[in-house]
Structures are given as structure tokens and as C-alpha cells.
Amino acid sequence: FVEDVDDFWVFYADNLTDVALAPMRRAHRQHGATLTLGLFRAPNPRAAGIVALDERGTIVDFEEKPAHPRSDLANAGIYLAHRDLIDVLPRTSEVLDFGHHVFPRLLGRMAGHVVDAFLMDVGTPEALARAAAAWSRRPHTESPA
């Protein structure tokens, strides 16, 4: 379903966010990366997939839930991929995990883009309740037309 497009989005379904996508799309096109990861500053980097960026914003390291994080820049579960990503995916009948099977193959060909937006996990009933409460307290902004 993405064979006729240059770029496509991947969104983790267990996140609640109001991220503006246009800035990330511009950054992705400027960088020319195979994959651009939305990133956020994790309050607990040991509980997230953490990246290290070089001076150009290229992801040079990724570690899932590191014991000794190199940064607090974490995977936000929002990706913009060029269709070349399909050629990089391992051919297997097993379930693919981006953090374990895809990102290691793409180091040096991924860009990071820090998103400044509401972003919370909703993957458990408890997390959903926390996110719903926080969502109702967040400042409301007008959507661009």
C-alpha cells in the first residue's frame, strides 16, 4: 500500500499525541534519510529506546532501554520513512521489531527530529487513565488551517 509513494508515516498506536507533522516532514526531506524518527526528551531514559545524534542530526546509535543511557533523546514511535525502507527490512516470517531488527541496520541512515508536543503512552489501562487526565489539562491550541 506504499509502493506508489516516496514517503510514508508509521505511528505507534499506543501513544496519545498532538504533534505537528509538517516540521518533521520538512526535516525528513532536508536530511534525505531512509527513516526519520520522532524523538522526545525522556524523563526516564532507562525505560525507553535512546538515540545518539551526530552534529547533522543523523542517528549514530540506538539502544533499547539502556542501563547507562548516552542521552535522554527517546524514540517517540512516530516515523517518516522513505520507500527504500522496505528494501532494508529483514525477510522473515517472524514479527519485526524496529528497535531490535530495523534500527541497527539503519544506523547512519536515520535522522532524528525532536518533537515538541504532548506525547504520552496509552498502552495499559493505567497509562490511558493518566494520559486522559493529562490531555484534559493541556493547553488547547488552534489547529493550523
mmCIF file of N, CA and C in Angstrom:
data_model
loop_
_atom_site.group_PDB
_atom_site.id
_atom_site.type_symbol
_atom_site.label_atom_id
_atom_site.label_comp_id
_atom_site.label_asym_id
_atom_site.label_seq_id
_atom_site.Cartn_x
_atom_site.Cartn_y
_atom_site.Cartn_z
ATOM 1 N N PHE A 1 0.803 -1.209 0.000
ATOM 2 C CA PHE A 1 0.000 0.000 0.000
ATOM 3 C C PHE A 1 0.842 1.267 0.000
ATOM 4 N N VAL A 2 2.182 1.139 0.055
ATOM 5 C CA VAL A 2 3.036 2.320 -0.011
ATOM 6 C C VAL A 2 3.935 2.314 -1.250
ATOM 7 N N GLU A 3 3.700 1.386 -2.147
ATOM 8 C CA GLU A 3 4.605 1.272 -3.298
ATOM 9 C C GLU A 3 4.551 2.464 -4.246
ATOM 10 N N ASP A 4 3.475 3.230 -4.240
ATOM 11 C CA ASP A 4 3.348 4.364 -5.154
ATOM 12 C C ASP A 4 3.632 5.717 -4.505
ATOM 13 N N VAL A 5 4.230 5.704 -3.316
ATOM 14 C CA VAL A 5 4.562 6.954 -2.633
ATOM 15 C C VAL A 5 6.054 6.983 -2.324
ATOM 16 N N ASP A 6 6.602 8.180 -2.216
ATOM 17 C CA ASP A 6 8.011 8.297 -1.849
ATOM 18 C C ASP A 6 8.218 8.100 -0.353
ATOM 19 N N ASP A 7 7.337 8.692 0.448
ATOM 20 C CA ASP A 7 7.462 8.648 1.904
ATOM 21 C C ASP A 7 6.146 8.217 2.526
ATOM 22 N N PHE A 8 6.248 7.547 3.682
ATOM 23 C CA PHE A 8 5.043 7.152 4.401
ATOM 24 C C PHE A 8 5.297 7.219 5.905
ATOM 25 N N TRP A 9 4.212 7.423 6.638
ATOM 26 C CA TRP A 9 4.267 7.558 8.094
ATOM 27 C C TRP A 9 4.068 6.208 8.765
ATOM 28 N N VAL A 10 4.701 6.059 9.919
ATOM 29 C CA VAL A 10 4.475 4.926 10.817
ATOM 30 C C VAL A 10 4.211 5.531 12.192
ATOM 31 N N PHE A 11 3.075 5.157 12.792
ATOM 32 C CA PHE A 11 2.706 5.667 14.108
ATOM 33 C C PHE A 11 2.458 4.503 15.054
ATOM 34 N N TYR A 12 3.060 4.535 16.215
ATOM 35 C CA TYR A 12 2.750 3.540 17.238
ATOM 36 C C TYR A 12 1.347 3.840 17.763
ATOM 37 N N ALA A 13 0.533 2.829 17.859
ATOM 38 C CA ALA A 13 -0.869 3.006 18.236
ATOM 39 C C ALA A 13 -1.062 3.188 19.735
ATOM 40 N N ASP A 14 -0.018 3.009 20.523
ATOM 41 C CA ASP A 14 -0.176 3.141 21.970
ATOM 42 C C ASP A 14 0.330 4.483 22.497
ATOM 43 N N ASN A 15 0.312 5.505 21.635
ATOM 44 C CA ASN A 15 0.689 6.859 22.038
ATOM 45 C C ASN A 15 -0.475 7.813 21.808
ATOM 46 N N LEU A 16 -0.586 8.783 22.690
ATOM 47 C CA LEU A 16 -1.531 9.879 22.520
ATOM 48 C C LEU A 16 -0.697 11.135 22.304
ATOM 49 N N THR A 17 -0.932 11.829 21.194
ATOM 50 C CA THR A 17 -0.124 12.999 20.884
ATOM 51 C C THR A 17 -0.906 14.014 20.067
ATOM 52 N N ASP A 18 -0.421 15.232 20.084
ATOM 53 C CA ASP A 18 -0.954 16.280 19.211
ATOM 54 C C ASP A 18 0.191 16.885 18.390
ATOM 55 N N VAL A 19 1.174 16.072 18.066
ATOM 56 C CA VAL A 19 2.364 16.523 17.353
ATOM 57 C C VAL A 19 2.004 17.119 15.994
ATOM 58 N N ALA A 20 2.665 18.213 15.657
ATOM 59 C CA ALA A 20 2.546 18.806 14.323
ATOM 60 C C ALA A 20 3.493 18.042 13.406
ATOM 61 N N LEU A 21 2.983 17.509 12.314
ATOM 62 C CA LEU A 21 3.772 16.646 11.445
ATOM 63 C C LEU A 21 4.546 17.401 10.361
ATOM 64 N N ALA A 22 4.106 18.576 9.977
ATOM 65 C CA ALA A 22 4.762 19.313 8.890
ATOM 66 C C ALA A 22 6.237 19.605 9.183
ATOM 67 N N PRO A 23 6.621 20.035 10.386
ATOM 68 C CA PRO A 23 8.047 20.272 10.638
ATOM 69 C C PRO A 23 8.888 18.993 10.501
ATOM 70 N N MET A 24 8.352 17.875 10.927
ATOM 71 C CA MET A 24 9.090 16.621 10.794
ATOM 72 C C MET A 24 9.230 16.224 9.325
ATOM 73 N N ARG A 25 8.184 16.463 8.552
ATOM 74 C CA ARG A 25 8.243 16.159 7.117
ATOM 75 C C ARG A 25 9.303 17.015 6.432
ATOM 76 N N ARG A 26 9.370 18.297 6.791
ATOM 77 C CA ARG A 26 10.394 19.178 6.214
ATOM 78 C C ARG A 26 11.793 18.701 6.596
ATOM 79 N N ALA A 27 11.991 18.339 7.859
ATOM 80 C CA ALA A 27 13.300 17.860 8.315
ATOM 81 C C ALA A 27 13.685 16.570 7.600
ATOM 82 N N HIS A 28 12.730 15.680 7.411
ATOM 83 C CA HIS A 28 12.985 14.407 6.721
ATOM 84 C C HIS A 28 13.458 14.663 5.291
ATOM 85 N N ARG A 29 12.791 15.546 4.612
ATOM 86 C CA ARG A 29 13.151 15.835 3.211
ATOM 87 C C ARG A 29 14.493 16.544 3.117
ATOM 88 N N GLN A 30 14.779 17.429 4.054
ATOM 89 C CA GLN A 30 16.063 18.139 4.040
ATOM 90 C C GLN A 30 17.219 17.184 4.317
ATOM 91 N N HIS A 31 17.022 16.252 5.210
ATOM 92 C CA HIS A 31 18.082 15.327 5.596
ATOM 93 C C HIS A 31 18.301 14.253 4.534
ATOM 94 N N GLY A 32 17.215 13.825 3.869
ATOM 95 C CA GLY A 32 17.327 12.757 2.876
ATOM 96 C C GLY A 32 17.528 11.378 3.486
ATOM 97 N N ALA A 33 17.066 11.184 4.697
ATOM 98 C CA ALA A 33 17.248 9.925 5.410
ATOM 99 C C ALA A 33 16.280 8.855 4.915
ATOM 100 N N THR A 34 16.673 7.608 5.107
ATOM 101 C CA THR A 34 15.767 6.495 4.832
ATOM 102 C C THR A 34 14.616 6.508 5.835
ATOM 103 N N LEU A 35 14.918 6.887 7.079
ATOM 104 C CA LEU A 35 13.906 6.912 8.132
ATOM 105 C C LEU A 35 14.208 8.083 9.056
ATOM 106 N N THR A 36 13.182 8.844 9.390
ATOM 107 C CA THR A 36 13.311 9.911 10.377
ATOM 108 C C THR A 36 12.488 9.517 11.587
ATOM 109 N N LEU A 37 13.134 9.503 12.741
ATOM 110 C CA LEU A 37 12.472 9.155 13.995
ATOM 111 C C LEU A 37 12.065 10.417 14.720
ATOM 112 N N GLY A 38 10.799 10.474 15.139
ATOM 113 C CA GLY A 38 10.385 11.495 16.077
ATOM 114 C C GLY A 38 10.998 11.150 17.423
ATOM 115 N N LEU A 39 11.555 12.137 18.082
ATOM 116 C CA LEU A 39 12.219 11.943 19.373
ATOM 117 C C LEU A 39 11.618 12.865 20.417
ATOM 118 N N PHE A 40 11.705 12.441 21.674
ATOM 119 C CA PHE A 40 11.303 13.299 22.784
ATOM 120 C C PHE A 40 12.320 13.152 23.896
ATOM 121 N N ARG A 41 12.329 14.094 24.814
ATOM 122 C CA ARG A 41 13.239 14.051 25.962
ATOM 123 C C ARG A 41 12.586 13.196 27.045
ATOM 124 N N ALA A 42 13.140 12.021 27.248
ATOM 125 C CA ALA A 42 12.553 11.047 28.176
ATOM 126 C C ALA A 42 12.872 11.416 29.624
ATOM 127 N N PRO A 43 11.855 11.456 30.480
ATOM 128 C CA PRO A 43 12.119 11.713 31.895
ATOM 129 C C PRO A 43 12.877 10.555 32.547
ATOM 130 N N ASN A 44 12.713 9.330 32.001
ATOM 131 C CA ASN A 44 13.426 8.156 32.495
ATOM 132 C C ASN A 44 14.039 7.425 31.302
ATOM 133 N N PRO A 45 15.235 7.836 30.865
ATOM 134 C CA PRO A 45 15.834 7.244 29.667
ATOM 135 C C PRO A 45 16.073 5.737 29.752
ATOM 136 N N ARG A 46 16.167 5.191 30.938
ATOM 137 C CA ARG A 46 16.375 3.735 31.066
ATOM 138 C C ARG A 46 15.142 2.933 30.658
ATOM 139 N N ALA A 47 14.007 3.618 30.521
ATOM 140 C CA ALA A 47 12.756 2.929 30.189
ATOM 141 C C ALA A 47 12.355 3.124 28.735
ATOM 142 N N ALA A 48 13.273 3.640 27.904
ATOM 143 C CA ALA A 48 12.922 3.967 26.517
ATOM 144 C C ALA A 48 14.048 3.560 25.573
ATOM 145 N N GLY A 49 13.740 3.578 24.289
ATOM 146 C CA GLY A 49 14.763 3.398 23.263
ATOM 147 C C GLY A 49 15.468 4.726 23.066
ATOM 148 N N ILE A 50 16.774 4.762 23.320
ATOM 149 C CA ILE A 50 17.538 6.007 23.348
ATOM 150 C C ILE A 50 18.459 6.096 22.140
ATOM 151 N N VAL A 51 18.534 7.298 21.557
ATOM 152 C CA VAL A 51 19.397 7.529 20.399
ATOM 153 C C VAL A 51 20.535 8.468 20.758
ATOM 154 N N ALA A 52 21.575 8.390 19.948
ATOM 155 C CA ALA A 52 22.658 9.376 19.963
ATOM 156 C C ALA A 52 22.708 9.969 18.562
ATOM 157 N N LEU A 53 22.812 11.295 18.486
ATOM 158 C CA LEU A 53 22.848 12.011 17.216
ATOM 159 C C LEU A 53 24.232 12.594 16.980
ATOM 160 N N ASP A 54 24.616 12.681 15.705
ATOM 161 C CA ASP A 54 25.823 13.432 15.383
ATOM 162 C C ASP A 54 25.440 14.889 15.155
ATOM 163 N N GLU A 55 26.407 15.701 14.745
ATOM 164 C CA GLU A 55 26.176 17.142 14.591
ATOM 165 C C GLU A 55 25.188 17.483 13.487
ATOM 166 N N ARG A 56 24.941 16.567 12.549
ATOM 167 C CA ARG A 56 23.985 16.825 11.457
ATOM 168 C C ARG A 56 22.582 16.310 11.776
ATOM 169 N N GLY A 57 22.402 15.679 12.941
ATOM 170 C CA GLY A 57 21.102 15.123 13.294
ATOM 171 C C GLY A 57 20.913 13.700 12.821
ATOM 172 N N THR A 58 22.005 13.050 12.402
ATOM 173 C CA THR A 58 21.952 11.653 11.992
ATOM 174 C C THR A 58 22.043 10.766 13.232
ATOM 175 N N ILE A 59 21.228 9.744 13.276
ATOM 176 C CA ILE A 59 21.265 8.805 14.400
ATOM 177 C C ILE A 59 22.442 7.859 14.197
ATOM 178 N N VAL A 60 23.360 7.895 15.150
ATOM 179 C CA VAL A 60 24.565 7.073 15.068
ATOM 180 C C VAL A 60 24.560 5.929 16.081
ATOM 181 N N ASP A 61 23.586 5.945 16.987
ATOM 182 C CA ASP A 61 23.473 4.852 17.953
ATOM 183 C C ASP A 61 22.031 4.769 18.427
ATOM 184 N N PHE A 62 21.581 3.560 18.663
ATOM 185 C CA PHE A 62 20.257 3.318 19.232
ATOM 186 C C PHE A 62 20.388 2.159 20.198
ATOM 187 N N GLU A 63 19.832 2.335 21.398
ATOM 188 C CA GLU A 63 19.853 1.257 22.385
ATOM 189 C C GLU A 63 18.496 1.215 23.085
ATOM 190 N N GLU A 64 17.897 0.047 23.098
ATOM 191 C CA GLU A 64 16.600 -0.145 23.736
ATOM 192 C C GLU A 64 16.783 -0.311 25.239
ATOM 193 N N LYS A 65 16.171 0.579 25.994
ATOM 194 C CA LYS A 65 16.173 0.551 27.457
ATOM 195 C C LYS A 65 17.579 0.318 28.036
ATOM 196 N N PRO A 66 18.497 1.253 27.769
ATOM 197 C CA PRO A 66 19.882 1.080 28.208
ATOM 198 C C PRO A 66 20.061 1.240 29.718
ATOM 199 N N ALA A 67 20.960 0.467 30.279
ATOM 200 C CA ALA A 67 21.290 0.600 31.696
ATOM 201 C C ALA A 67 22.024 1.912 31.953
ATOM 202 N N HIS A 68 22.824 2.354 30.976
ATOM 203 C CA HIS A 68 23.592 3.590 31.093
ATOM 204 C C HIS A 68 23.352 4.443 29.848
ATOM 205 N N PRO A 69 22.225 5.173 29.811
ATOM 206 C CA PRO A 69 21.861 5.946 28.618
ATOM 207 C C PRO A 69 22.902 6.994 28.249
ATOM 208 N N ARG A 70 23.151 7.135 26.936
ATOM 209 C CA ARG A 70 24.077 8.148 26.426
ATOM 210 C C ARG A 70 23.402 9.502 26.295
ATOM 211 N N SER A 71 22.071 9.525 26.294
ATOM 212 C CA SER A 71 21.328 10.779 26.182
ATOM 213 C C SER A 71 19.936 10.554 26.754
ATOM 214 N N ASP A 72 19.095 11.568 26.649
ATOM 215 C CA ASP A 72 17.692 11.419 27.044
ATOM 216 C C ASP A 72 16.767 11.507 25.837
ATOM 217 N N LEU A 73 17.340 11.472 24.615
ATOM 218 C CA LEU A 73 16.533 11.524 23.401
ATOM 219 C C LEU A 73 15.976 10.143 23.108
ATOM 220 N N ALA A 74 14.655 10.036 23.177
ATOM 221 C CA ALA A 74 13.999 8.733 23.099
ATOM 222 C C ALA A 74 13.084 8.624 21.888
ATOM 223 N N ASN A 75 12.919 7.414 21.436
ATOM 224 C CA ASN A 75 12.031 7.069 20.334
ATOM 225 C C ASN A 75 10.591 7.423 20.715
ATOM 226 N N ALA A 76 9.956 8.280 19.919
ATOM 227 C CA ALA A 76 8.580 8.713 20.191
ATOM 228 C C ALA A 76 7.541 7.833 19.502
ATOM 229 N N GLY A 77 7.979 6.856 18.702
ATOM 230 C CA GLY A 77 7.020 5.999 18.000
ATOM 231 C C GLY A 77 6.327 6.696 16.850
ATOM 232 N N ILE A 78 6.987 7.707 16.292
ATOM 233 C CA ILE A 78 6.485 8.443 15.128
ATOM 234 C C ILE A 78 7.617 8.459 14.110
ATOM 235 N N TYR A 79 7.403 7.824 12.961
ATOM 236 C CA TYR A 79 8.454 7.724 11.947
ATOM 237 C C TYR A 79 7.939 8.209 10.609
ATOM 238 N N LEU A 80 8.845 8.801 9.849
ATOM 239 C CA LEU A 80 8.578 9.088 8.452
ATOM 240 C C LEU A 80 9.633 8.331 7.660
ATOM 241 N N ALA A 81 9.179 7.418 6.818
ATOM 242 C CA ALA A 81 10.075 6.516 6.100
ATOM 243 C C ALA A 81 10.033 6.770 4.610
ATOM 244 N N HIS A 82 11.195 6.675 3.989
ATOM 245 C CA HIS A 82 11.263 6.660 2.531
ATOM 246 C C HIS A 82 10.977 5.217 2.101
ATOM 247 N N ARG A 83 10.442 5.046 0.929
ATOM 248 C CA ARG A 83 10.077 3.693 0.485
ATOM 249 C C ARG A 83 11.278 2.750 0.421
ATOM 250 N N ASP A 84 12.512 3.293 0.404
ATOM 251 C CA ASP A 84 13.707 2.444 0.465
ATOM 252 C C ASP A 84 13.749 1.600 1.738
ATOM 253 N N LEU A 85 13.006 2.018 2.763
ATOM 254 C CA LEU A 85 12.969 1.243 3.997
ATOM 255 C C LEU A 85 12.529 -0.191 3.730
ATOM 256 N N ILE A 86 11.611 -0.385 2.811
ATOM 257 C CA ILE A 86 11.096 -1.724 2.522
ATOM 258 C C ILE A 86 12.234 -2.660 2.128
ATOM 259 N N ASP A 87 13.223 -2.160 1.399
ATOM 260 C CA ASP A 87 14.352 -2.987 0.967
ATOM 261 C C ASP A 87 15.288 -3.350 2.108
ATOM 262 N N VAL A 88 15.246 -2.584 3.203
ATOM 263 C CA VAL A 88 16.126 -2.816 4.345
ATOM 264 C C VAL A 88 15.532 -3.826 5.326
ATOM 265 N N LEU A 89 14.216 -3.996 5.293
ATOM 266 C CA LEU A 89 13.565 -4.884 6.261
ATOM 267 C C LEU A 89 14.024 -6.319 6.065
ATOM 268 N N PRO A 90 14.352 -6.998 7.156
ATOM 269 C CA PRO A 90 14.742 -8.404 7.041
ATOM 270 C C PRO A 90 13.589 -9.235 6.477
ATOM 271 N N ARG A 91 13.902 -10.159 5.618
ATOM 272 C CA ARG A 91 12.904 -11.075 5.054
ATOM 273 C C ARG A 91 12.771 -12.265 5.998
ATOM 274 N N THR A 92 11.665 -12.268 6.723
ATOM 275 C CA THR A 92 11.436 -13.315 7.706
ATOM 276 C C THR A 92 9.941 -13.466 7.933
ATOM 277 N N SER A 93 9.568 -14.609 8.420
ATOM 278 C CA SER A 93 8.167 -14.807 8.783
ATOM 279 C C SER A 93 7.925 -14.411 10.237
ATOM 280 N N GLU A 94 8.982 -14.047 10.931
ATOM 281 C CA GLU A 94 8.862 -13.612 12.329
ATOM 282 C C GLU A 94 8.386 -12.166 12.389
ATOM 283 N N VAL A 95 7.857 -11.780 13.527
ATOM 284 C CA VAL A 95 7.449 -10.400 13.753
ATOM 285 C C VAL A 95 8.705 -9.539 13.832
ATOM 286 N N LEU A 96 8.683 -8.396 13.144
ATOM 287 C CA LEU A 96 9.819 -7.482 13.181
ATOM 288 C C LEU A 96 9.625 -6.444 14.274
ATOM 289 N N ASP A 97 10.676 -6.156 14.976
ATOM 290 C CA ASP A 97 10.696 -5.117 15.992
ATOM 291 C C ASP A 97 11.655 -4.033 15.501
ATOM 292 N N PHE A 98 11.179 -2.802 15.371
ATOM 293 C CA PHE A 98 12.030 -1.735 14.858
ATOM 294 C C PHE A 98 13.306 -1.602 15.675
ATOM 295 N N GLY A 99 13.183 -1.595 17.000
ATOM 296 C CA GLY A 99 14.350 -1.388 17.858
ATOM 297 C C GLY A 99 15.394 -2.470 17.757
ATOM 298 N N HIS A 100 14.969 -3.695 17.532
ATOM 299 C CA HIS A 100 15.914 -4.815 17.508
ATOM 300 C C HIS A 100 16.311 -5.247 16.097
ATOM 301 N N HIS A 101 15.409 -5.137 15.133
ATOM 302 C CA HIS A 101 15.672 -5.681 13.798
ATOM 303 C C HIS A 101 15.899 -4.643 12.705
ATOM 304 N N VAL A 102 15.398 -3.439 12.870
ATOM 305 C CA VAL A 102 15.464 -2.448 11.794
ATOM 306 C C VAL A 102 16.479 -1.346 12.096
ATOM 307 N N PHE A 103 16.384 -0.707 13.250
ATOM 308 C CA PHE A 103 17.279 0.406 13.556
ATOM 309 C C PHE A 103 18.759 0.043 13.460
ATOM 310 N N PRO A 104 19.192 -1.134 13.958
ATOM 311 C CA PRO A 104 20.620 -1.457 13.812
ATOM 312 C C PRO A 104 21.095 -1.481 12.360
ATOM 313 N N ARG A 105 20.239 -1.848 11.436
ATOM 314 C CA ARG A 105 20.594 -1.865 10.010
ATOM 315 C C ARG A 105 20.661 -0.467 9.409
ATOM 316 N N LEU A 106 20.041 0.501 10.076
ATOM 317 C CA LEU A 106 19.920 1.845 9.517
ATOM 318 C C LEU A 106 20.799 2.900 10.196
ATOM 319 N N LEU A 107 21.637 2.503 11.144
ATOM 320 C CA LEU A 107 22.489 3.492 11.803
ATOM 321 C C LEU A 107 23.288 4.242 10.748
ATOM 322 N N GLY A 108 23.285 5.550 10.858
ATOM 323 C CA GLY A 108 23.947 6.398 9.878
ATOM 324 C C GLY A 108 23.053 6.795 8.713
ATOM 325 N N ARG A 109 21.883 6.142 8.592
ATOM 326 C CA ARG A 109 20.935 6.475 7.515
ATOM 327 C C ARG A 109 19.590 6.917 8.075
ATOM 328 N N MET A 110 19.548 7.167 9.391
ATOM 329 C CA MET A 110 18.334 7.643 10.056
ATOM 330 C C MET A 110 18.592 9.044 10.587
ATOM 331 N N ALA A 111 17.575 9.868 10.542
ATOM 332 C CA ALA A 111 17.641 11.208 11.122
ATOM 333 C C ALA A 111 16.769 11.243 12.369
ATOM 334 N N GLY A 112 17.118 12.110 13.290
ATOM 335 C CA GLY A 112 16.296 12.332 14.467
ATOM 336 C C GLY A 112 15.659 13.697 14.406
ATOM 337 N N HIS A 113 14.417 13.781 14.829
ATOM 338 C CA HIS A 113 13.684 15.052 14.857
ATOM 339 C C HIS A 113 12.969 15.141 16.198
ATOM 340 N N VAL A 114 13.380 16.099 17.025
ATOM 341 C CA VAL A 114 12.758 16.266 18.340
ATOM 342 C C VAL A 114 11.386 16.887 18.162
ATOM 343 N N VAL A 115 10.374 16.224 18.684
ATOM 344 C CA VAL A 115 9.010 16.746 18.617
ATOM 345 C C VAL A 115 8.699 17.444 19.935
ATOM 346 N N ASP A 116 8.173 18.622 19.831
ATOM 347 C CA ASP A 116 7.783 19.400 20.994
ATOM 348 C C ASP A 116 6.265 19.385 21.036
ATOM 349 N N ALA A 117 5.733 18.358 21.666
ATOM 350 C CA ALA A 117 4.286 18.164 21.652
ATOM 351 C C ALA A 117 3.873 17.330 22.855
ATOM 352 N N PHE A 118 2.593 17.300 23.088
ATOM 353 C CA PHE A 118 2.036 16.375 24.071
ATOM 354 C C PHE A 118 2.268 14.966 23.538
ATOM 355 N N LEU A 119 2.825 14.088 24.370
ATOM 356 C CA LEU A 119 3.100 12.713 23.961
ATOM 357 C C LEU A 119 3.091 11.838 25.202
ATOM 358 N N MET A 120 2.145 10.921 25.257
ATOM 359 C CA MET A 120 2.060 10.007 26.403
ATOM 360 C C MET A 120 1.673 8.619 25.945
ATOM 361 N N ASP A 121 2.213 7.640 26.639
ATOM 362 C CA ASP A 121 1.886 6.244 26.416
ATOM 363 C C ASP A 121 0.451 5.975 26.873
ATOM 364 N N VAL A 122 -0.286 5.170 26.095
ATOM 365 C CA VAL A 122 -1.639 4.753 26.469
ATOM 366 C C VAL A 122 -1.765 3.233 26.339
ATOM 367 N N GLY A 123 -0.653 2.529 26.514
ATOM 368 C CA GLY A 123 -0.606 1.096 26.253
ATOM 369 C C GLY A 123 -1.168 0.203 27.339
ATOM 370 N N THR A 124 -1.515 0.748 28.478
ATOM 371 C CA THR A 124 -2.152 -0.027 29.547
ATOM 372 C C THR A 124 -3.346 0.770 30.050
ATOM 373 N N PRO A 125 -4.291 0.134 30.723
ATOM 374 C CA PRO A 125 -5.414 0.906 31.282
ATOM 375 C C PRO A 125 -4.950 2.020 32.222
ATOM 376 N N GLU A 126 -3.911 1.748 33.018
ATOM 377 C CA GLU A 126 -3.406 2.766 33.933
ATOM 378 C C GLU A 126 -2.788 3.937 33.170
ATOM 379 N N ALA A 127 -1.994 3.622 32.138
ATOM 380 C CA ALA A 127 -1.375 4.680 31.333
ATOM 381 C C ALA A 127 -2.437 5.484 30.590
ATOM 382 N N LEU A 128 -3.463 4.809 30.087
ATOM 383 C CA LEU A 128 -4.548 5.503 29.405
ATOM 384 C C LEU A 128 -5.242 6.476 30.346
ATOM 385 N N ALA A 129 -5.482 6.070 31.579
ATOM 386 C CA ALA A 129 -6.132 6.963 32.548
ATOM 387 C C ALA A 129 -5.263 8.176 32.843
ATOM 388 N N ARG A 130 -3.945 7.952 33.004
ATOM 389 C CA ARG A 130 -3.032 9.079 33.245
ATOM 390 C C ARG A 130 -3.015 10.021 32.048
ATOM 391 N N ALA A 131 -2.958 9.458 30.849
ATOM 392 C CA ALA A 131 -2.916 10.281 29.641
ATOM 393 C C ALA A 131 -4.211 11.062 29.449
ATOM 394 N N ALA A 132 -5.343 10.433 29.724
ATOM 395 C CA ALA A 132 -6.626 11.127 29.578
ATOM 396 C C ALA A 132 -6.707 12.317 30.531
ATOM 397 N N ALA A 133 -6.238 12.116 31.751
ATOM 398 C CA ALA A 133 -6.248 13.222 32.711
ATOM 399 C C ALA A 133 -5.309 14.337 32.267
ATOM 400 N N ALA A 134 -4.116 13.970 31.804
ATOM 401 C CA ALA A 134 -3.157 14.981 31.345
ATOM 402 C C ALA A 134 -3.657 15.693 30.095
ATOM 403 N N TRP A 135 -4.304 14.947 29.200
ATOM 404 C CA TRP A 135 -4.841 15.539 27.969
ATOM 405 C C TRP A 135 -5.852 16.635 28.298
ATOM 406 N N SER A 136 -6.700 16.374 29.267
ATOM 407 C CA SER A 136 -7.733 17.358 29.618
ATOM 408 C C SER A 136 -7.136 18.603 30.269
ATOM 409 N N ARG A 137 -5.938 18.486 30.829
ATOM 410 C CA ARG A 137 -5.284 19.630 31.488
ATOM 411 C C ARG A 137 -4.351 20.393 30.554
ATOM 412 N N ARG A 138 -4.043 19.862 29.374
ATOM 413 C CA ARG A 138 -3.068 20.508 28.496
ATOM 414 C C ARG A 138 -3.658 21.791 27.910
ATOM 415 N N PRO A 139 -2.787 22.752 27.588
ATOM 416 C CA PRO A 139 -3.270 23.971 26.940
ATOM 417 C C PRO A 139 -3.802 23.643 25.550
ATOM 418 N N HIS A 140 -4.931 24.170 25.221
ATOM 419 C CA HIS A 140 -5.529 23.938 23.909
ATOM 420 C C HIS A 140 -5.023 24.978 22.936
ATOM 421 N N THR A 141 -4.587 24.544 21.785
ATOM 422 C CA THR A 141 -4.131 25.460 20.738
ATOM 423 C C THR A 141 -4.976 25.237 19.507
ATOM 424 N N GLU A 142 -5.055 26.250 18.718
ATOM 425 C CA GLU A 142 -5.811 26.149 17.466
ATOM 426 C C GLU A 142 -5.018 25.346 16.452
ATOM 427 N N SER A 143 -5.665 24.483 15.744
ATOM 428 C CA SER A 143 -5.027 23.731 14.679
ATOM 429 C C SER A 143 -4.819 24.630 13.474
ATOM 430 N N PRO A 144 -3.666 24.453 12.779
ATOM 431 C CA PRO A 144 -3.484 25.249 11.564
ATOM 432 C C PRO A 144 -4.498 24.857 10.506
ATOM 433 N N ALA A 145 -4.947 25.820 9.757
ATOM 434 C CA ALA A 145 -5.956 25.566 8.721
ATOM 435 C C ALA A 145 -5.342 24.900 7.516
#
